[in-house]
Amino acid sequence: AQKILRFYAYRMTPLINNLYGGASVRRATIFYFLSSDEVSVVEDPINNSGFVPGTIVKKGRILRVGQ
């Protein structure tokens, strides 16, 4: 069985044109595949948010600084 680490993340973006201020919160799930050192980032769907959810980073290797 393939072992995967799963992390939950979010990004807050300030709403500039909103009279009441506030921020837009976009949630994502980060998957780290231990066997192949690959990463995938998928944005979680939020009903009526106006954003299209989906894959932000496809499964692949991420180069680290100094390697």
Short mmCIF file of N, CA and C in Angstrom, two decimals:
data_model
loop_
_atom_site.label_atom_id
_atom_site.label_comp_id
_atom_site.label_asym_id
_atom_site.label_seq_id
_atom_site.Cartn_x
_atom_site.Cartn_y
_atom_site.Cartn_z
N ALA A 1 0.84 -1.19 0.00
CA ALA A 1 0.00 0.00 0.00
C ALA A 1 0.88 1.24 0.00
N GLN A 2 0.44 2.21 -0.76
CA GLN A 2 1.19 3.46 -0.87
C GLN A 2 0.85 4.37 0.31
N LYS A 3 1.89 4.93 0.95
CA LYS A 3 1.67 5.81 2.09
C LYS A 3 1.69 7.26 1.64
N ILE A 4 0.67 8.00 2.09
CA ILE A 4 0.52 9.40 1.69
C ILE A 4 0.30 10.24 2.94
N LEU A 5 1.01 11.37 3.03
CA LEU A 5 0.77 12.34 4.08
C LEU A 5 -0.20 13.38 3.53
N ARG A 6 -1.21 13.75 4.33
CA ARG A 6 -2.20 14.72 3.89
C ARG A 6 -2.18 15.92 4.84
N PHE A 7 -2.08 17.12 4.26
CA PHE A 7 -2.08 18.35 5.04
C PHE A 7 -3.21 19.24 4.54
N TYR A 8 -3.83 19.96 5.47
CA TYR A 8 -4.87 20.91 5.10
C TYR A 8 -4.30 22.32 5.18
N ALA A 9 -4.61 23.13 4.17
CA ALA A 9 -4.07 24.48 4.09
C ALA A 9 -5.18 25.45 3.69
N TYR A 10 -4.94 26.72 3.89
CA TYR A 10 -5.86 27.74 3.41
C TYR A 10 -5.09 28.99 3.05
N ARG A 11 -5.73 29.82 2.23
CA ARG A 11 -5.14 31.09 1.81
C ARG A 11 -6.20 32.16 1.96
N MET A 12 -5.86 33.24 2.64
CA MET A 12 -6.79 34.35 2.81
C MET A 12 -6.40 35.49 1.88
N THR A 13 -7.38 35.97 1.10
CA THR A 13 -7.17 37.07 0.18
C THR A 13 -8.09 38.22 0.59
N PRO A 14 -7.57 39.42 0.85
CA PRO A 14 -8.44 40.52 1.24
C PRO A 14 -9.38 40.91 0.10
N LEU A 15 -10.63 41.23 0.46
CA LEU A 15 -11.61 41.68 -0.53
C LEU A 15 -11.49 43.20 -0.66
N ILE A 16 -11.01 43.67 -1.80
CA ILE A 16 -10.72 45.09 -2.00
C ILE A 16 -12.00 45.87 -2.31
N ASN A 17 -12.86 45.33 -3.16
CA ASN A 17 -14.04 46.07 -3.61
C ASN A 17 -15.27 45.85 -2.75
N ASN A 18 -15.12 45.25 -1.59
CA ASN A 18 -16.24 44.98 -0.70
C ASN A 18 -16.39 46.14 0.30
N LEU A 19 -17.60 46.66 0.45
CA LEU A 19 -17.83 47.78 1.37
C LEU A 19 -17.55 47.42 2.82
N TYR A 20 -17.75 46.15 3.17
CA TYR A 20 -17.60 45.72 4.56
C TYR A 20 -16.24 45.13 4.86
N GLY A 21 -15.34 45.14 3.90
CA GLY A 21 -14.01 44.56 4.11
C GLY A 21 -14.07 43.05 4.12
N GLY A 22 -13.28 42.42 4.95
CA GLY A 22 -13.28 40.98 5.05
C GLY A 22 -12.25 40.35 4.14
N ALA A 23 -12.32 39.03 4.06
CA ALA A 23 -11.35 38.29 3.26
C ALA A 23 -12.01 37.05 2.67
N SER A 24 -11.48 36.62 1.57
CA SER A 24 -11.92 35.39 0.93
C SER A 24 -10.97 34.27 1.37
N VAL A 25 -11.54 33.16 1.85
CA VAL A 25 -10.72 32.04 2.30
C VAL A 25 -10.84 30.90 1.30
N ARG A 26 -9.71 30.45 0.78
CA ARG A 26 -9.68 29.34 -0.16
C ARG A 26 -8.92 28.19 0.48
N ARG A 27 -9.58 27.06 0.57
CA ARG A 27 -9.01 25.88 1.24
C ARG A 27 -8.40 24.92 0.22
N ALA A 28 -7.35 24.23 0.63
CA ALA A 28 -6.68 23.27 -0.24
C ALA A 28 -6.19 22.09 0.59
N THR A 29 -5.95 20.99 -0.08
CA THR A 29 -5.37 19.80 0.53
C THR A 29 -4.06 19.50 -0.17
N ILE A 30 -3.00 19.30 0.62
CA ILE A 30 -1.67 18.99 0.08
C ILE A 30 -1.40 17.52 0.35
N PHE A 31 -1.07 16.79 -0.71
CA PHE A 31 -0.75 15.37 -0.61
C PHE A 31 0.74 15.19 -0.87
N TYR A 32 1.42 14.47 0.04
CA TYR A 32 2.84 14.14 -0.12
C TYR A 32 2.96 12.63 -0.19
N PHE A 33 3.44 12.13 -1.32
CA PHE A 33 3.58 10.70 -1.55
C PHE A 33 4.96 10.26 -1.10
N LEU A 34 5.02 9.46 -0.02
CA LEU A 34 6.29 9.08 0.59
C LEU A 34 7.15 8.20 -0.31
N SER A 35 6.53 7.31 -1.06
CA SER A 35 7.31 6.36 -1.85
C SER A 35 8.04 7.02 -3.02
N SER A 36 7.49 8.11 -3.56
CA SER A 36 8.09 8.72 -4.75
C SER A 36 8.54 10.16 -4.53
N ASP A 37 8.40 10.70 -3.31
CA ASP A 37 8.75 12.10 -3.01
C ASP A 37 8.03 13.07 -3.94
N GLU A 38 6.77 12.83 -4.21
CA GLU A 38 5.99 13.70 -5.09
C GLU A 38 4.93 14.43 -4.28
N VAL A 39 4.51 15.59 -4.80
CA VAL A 39 3.54 16.44 -4.12
C VAL A 39 2.41 16.77 -5.08
N SER A 40 1.19 16.87 -4.52
CA SER A 40 0.02 17.31 -5.28
C SER A 40 -0.78 18.24 -4.39
N VAL A 41 -1.31 19.33 -4.98
CA VAL A 41 -2.13 20.29 -4.23
C VAL A 41 -3.46 20.42 -4.94
N VAL A 42 -4.56 20.17 -4.19
CA VAL A 42 -5.90 20.21 -4.75
C VAL A 42 -6.74 21.19 -3.95
N GLU A 43 -7.39 22.13 -4.66
CA GLU A 43 -8.25 23.10 -3.98
C GLU A 43 -9.61 22.47 -3.71
N ASP A 44 -10.09 22.63 -2.49
CA ASP A 44 -11.37 22.06 -2.09
C ASP A 44 -12.52 22.91 -2.61
N PRO A 45 -13.62 22.29 -3.06
CA PRO A 45 -14.76 23.08 -3.56
C PRO A 45 -15.53 23.74 -2.41
N ILE A 46 -15.98 24.98 -2.66
CA ILE A 46 -16.82 25.71 -1.73
C ILE A 46 -18.04 26.18 -2.50
N ASN A 47 -19.23 25.81 -2.05
CA ASN A 47 -20.45 26.18 -2.76
C ASN A 47 -20.63 27.69 -2.83
N ASN A 48 -21.03 28.18 -4.00
CA ASN A 48 -21.35 29.60 -4.24
C ASN A 48 -20.20 30.55 -3.94
N SER A 49 -18.97 30.10 -4.11
CA SER A 49 -17.82 30.96 -3.84
C SER A 49 -17.40 31.77 -5.07
N GLY A 50 -17.79 31.30 -6.24
CA GLY A 50 -17.38 31.98 -7.46
C GLY A 50 -16.03 31.52 -7.98
N PHE A 51 -15.36 30.64 -7.27
CA PHE A 51 -14.06 30.12 -7.69
C PHE A 51 -14.22 28.70 -8.21
N VAL A 52 -13.44 28.36 -9.21
CA VAL A 52 -13.47 27.01 -9.76
C VAL A 52 -12.44 26.17 -9.01
N PRO A 53 -12.87 25.13 -8.30
CA PRO A 53 -11.91 24.29 -7.57
C PRO A 53 -11.22 23.32 -8.51
N GLY A 54 -10.15 22.72 -8.04
CA GLY A 54 -9.45 21.73 -8.84
C GLY A 54 -8.00 21.61 -8.43
N THR A 55 -7.23 21.00 -9.30
CA THR A 55 -5.83 20.76 -9.02
C THR A 55 -5.01 22.02 -9.25
N ILE A 56 -4.28 22.44 -8.23
CA ILE A 56 -3.41 23.62 -8.34
C ILE A 56 -2.03 23.18 -8.82
N VAL A 57 -1.50 22.11 -8.20
CA VAL A 57 -0.21 21.55 -8.60
C VAL A 57 -0.43 20.06 -8.86
N LYS A 58 -0.14 19.63 -10.10
CA LYS A 58 -0.29 18.22 -10.42
C LYS A 58 0.79 17.41 -9.71
N LYS A 59 0.53 16.11 -9.58
CA LYS A 59 1.47 15.24 -8.89
C LYS A 59 2.82 15.26 -9.61
N GLY A 60 3.85 15.60 -8.87
CA GLY A 60 5.18 15.67 -9.45
C GLY A 60 6.20 16.00 -8.37
N ARG A 61 7.43 15.96 -8.76
CA ARG A 61 8.52 16.27 -7.83
C ARG A 61 8.72 17.77 -7.76
N ILE A 62 8.98 18.26 -6.55
CA ILE A 62 9.26 19.66 -6.31
C ILE A 62 10.73 19.79 -5.97
N LEU A 63 11.45 20.63 -6.71
CA LEU A 63 12.86 20.82 -6.45
C LEU A 63 13.07 21.64 -5.18
N ARG A 64 13.96 21.19 -4.35
CA ARG A 64 14.28 21.90 -3.12
C ARG A 64 15.53 22.74 -3.32
N VAL A 65 15.61 23.85 -2.61
CA VAL A 65 16.76 24.75 -2.69
C VAL A 65 17.99 24.03 -2.15
N GLY A 66 19.08 24.10 -2.89
CA GLY A 66 20.33 23.49 -2.44
C GLY A 66 20.50 22.03 -2.84
N GLN A 67 19.61 21.51 -3.66
CA GLN A 67 19.76 20.12 -4.09
C GLN A 67 19.76 20.01 -5.58
#
